């Protein structure tokens, strides 16, 4: 009896969460650039040579990533989305890049991206066709996995269009196994739960065992209503999805749209702060060649990136909604905590939030040190459980703090 209890206790201690896909990748949320939200399925290189889906686009992004500090900030993957292939497979049944838009082919593009010290991502679909109507991988999982490995690709985004939903799980698992069989380390980004949700609650244990990150909800658009809908969905499903996140596997709320057209600067700060709190992949979809300095500075903010990439690898959650504020909190390594306060009231001016109302504030007993990271970096000094500190939050903006307990006692009660 005692032994059984001991064994059980040990099991609980050793296995806190489900096993992650064991390919050694995505130990921290993936960082990079992904073409979809900004460039979509623009294949007209005659009319729009600068912005069409072509090898030139990815080469230029790779160049900028190195020259403009993106690589140094941690952005590593240059990712192709839909609309890259030819409409026909080759004589051996392999996918091939559109020859006009990718005259060098994907292998050459991968070599170029690797020569810059970056990695290349590609896109395919578990079903008969991709969402934009290009050839899907159904019936070709092993062939396509081997083709991507032969091309030295480093990441696969695997979409779920044109697939019988009852076969989704099997398809995603088979591609995971096929990738593994190639022997090349290929990060596997899935959309499996997104396509399953309308029919049943996805099995996150199985998903975590097979994928390095997974989309749960609708595509992000360049608008505040889209960001809000993603946050609302995440908050209302966090009990189901947050426990499955951790080193090796992450919930993916979709791309960062910072640096585009639809978000005010405060809203851009909210997306950056909340994506860091959610331990989300930071895949930017914008035009890195032409981005305003303020958005660039935000995306390269090392304090926010440090929260995103925190080694504890725990996804944060919405802990309270009160008076049109949302508080989101993420436990960090060294018993620290990140707190994001979002002001969801889209009328009026900045409003004050009494910070000790944040549920996580209990780690300030008896004392803590507080740093404000957004909207401006500011040391807020030593605080206590009874502090009168009020933080100011702009409409649809977020004030982001890190809190460090300053005594062992506080550490013990965590
Ligand atoms: C789906 C995905 C998007 C994008 C498009 C491409 O909508 O969710 O992220 O890949 O397909 O067609």
PDB file of C-alpha atoms in Angstrom, residues 10 14 17 39 59 65 76 84 100 111 116 123 126 146 182 184 193 266 271 278 292 315 341-342 350 402:
ATOM      1  CA  UNK A  10       6.941   9.641  -7.687  1.00  0.00           C
ATOM      2  CA  UNK A  14       8.319  13.014 -12.522  1.00  0.00           C
ATOM      3  CA  UNK A  17       2.329  17.035 -17.955  1.00  0.00           C
ATOM      4  CA  UNK A  39       1.246  38.413 -48.268  1.00  0.00           C
ATOM      5  CA  UNK A  59      15.561  35.779 -49.546  1.00  0.00           C
ATOM      6  CA  UNK A  65      16.393  39.518 -40.532  1.00  0.00           C
ATOM      7  CA  UNK A  76      15.070  32.345 -36.521  1.00  0.00           C
ATOM      8  CA  UNK A  84       4.237  28.036 -53.139  1.00  0.00           C
ATOM      9  CA  UNK A 100       8.338  30.614 -62.437  1.00  0.00           C
ATOM     10  CA  UNK A 111      20.765  26.727 -48.621  1.00  0.00           C
ATOM     11  CA  UNK A 116      22.437  33.454 -43.156  1.00  0.00           C
ATOM     12  CA  UNK A 123       3.624  24.581 -45.707  1.00  0.00           C
ATOM     13  CA  UNK A 126      -3.147  16.899 -44.387  1.00  0.00           C
ATOM     14  CA  UNK A 146      11.081  12.868 -47.490  1.00  0.00           C
ATOM     15  CA  UNK A 182      13.323  10.984 -42.416  1.00  0.00           C
ATOM     16  CA  UNK A 184      15.953  15.205 -40.196  1.00  0.00           C
ATOM     17  CA  UNK A 193      -7.313  20.954 -33.047  1.00  0.00           C
ATOM     18  CA  UNK A 266      -1.443  50.377 -27.904  1.00  0.00           C
ATOM     19  CA  UNK A 271      -0.728  41.658 -28.842  1.00  0.00           C
ATOM     20  CA  UNK A 278       0.433  32.885 -23.545  1.00  0.00           C
ATOM     21  CA  UNK A 292       7.805  51.609 -38.670  1.00  0.00           C
ATOM     22  CA  UNK A 315       1.630  29.152 -20.377  1.00  0.00           C
ATOM     23  CA  UNK A 341      -3.255  44.301 -17.369  1.00  0.00           C
ATOM     24  CA  UNK A 342      -5.392  44.877 -20.471  1.00  0.00           C
ATOM     25  CA  UNK A 350      -6.036  55.879 -19.597  1.00  0.00           C
ATOM     26  CA  UNK A 402       7.413  41.537 -13.959  1.00  0.00           C
TER      27      UNK A 402
END
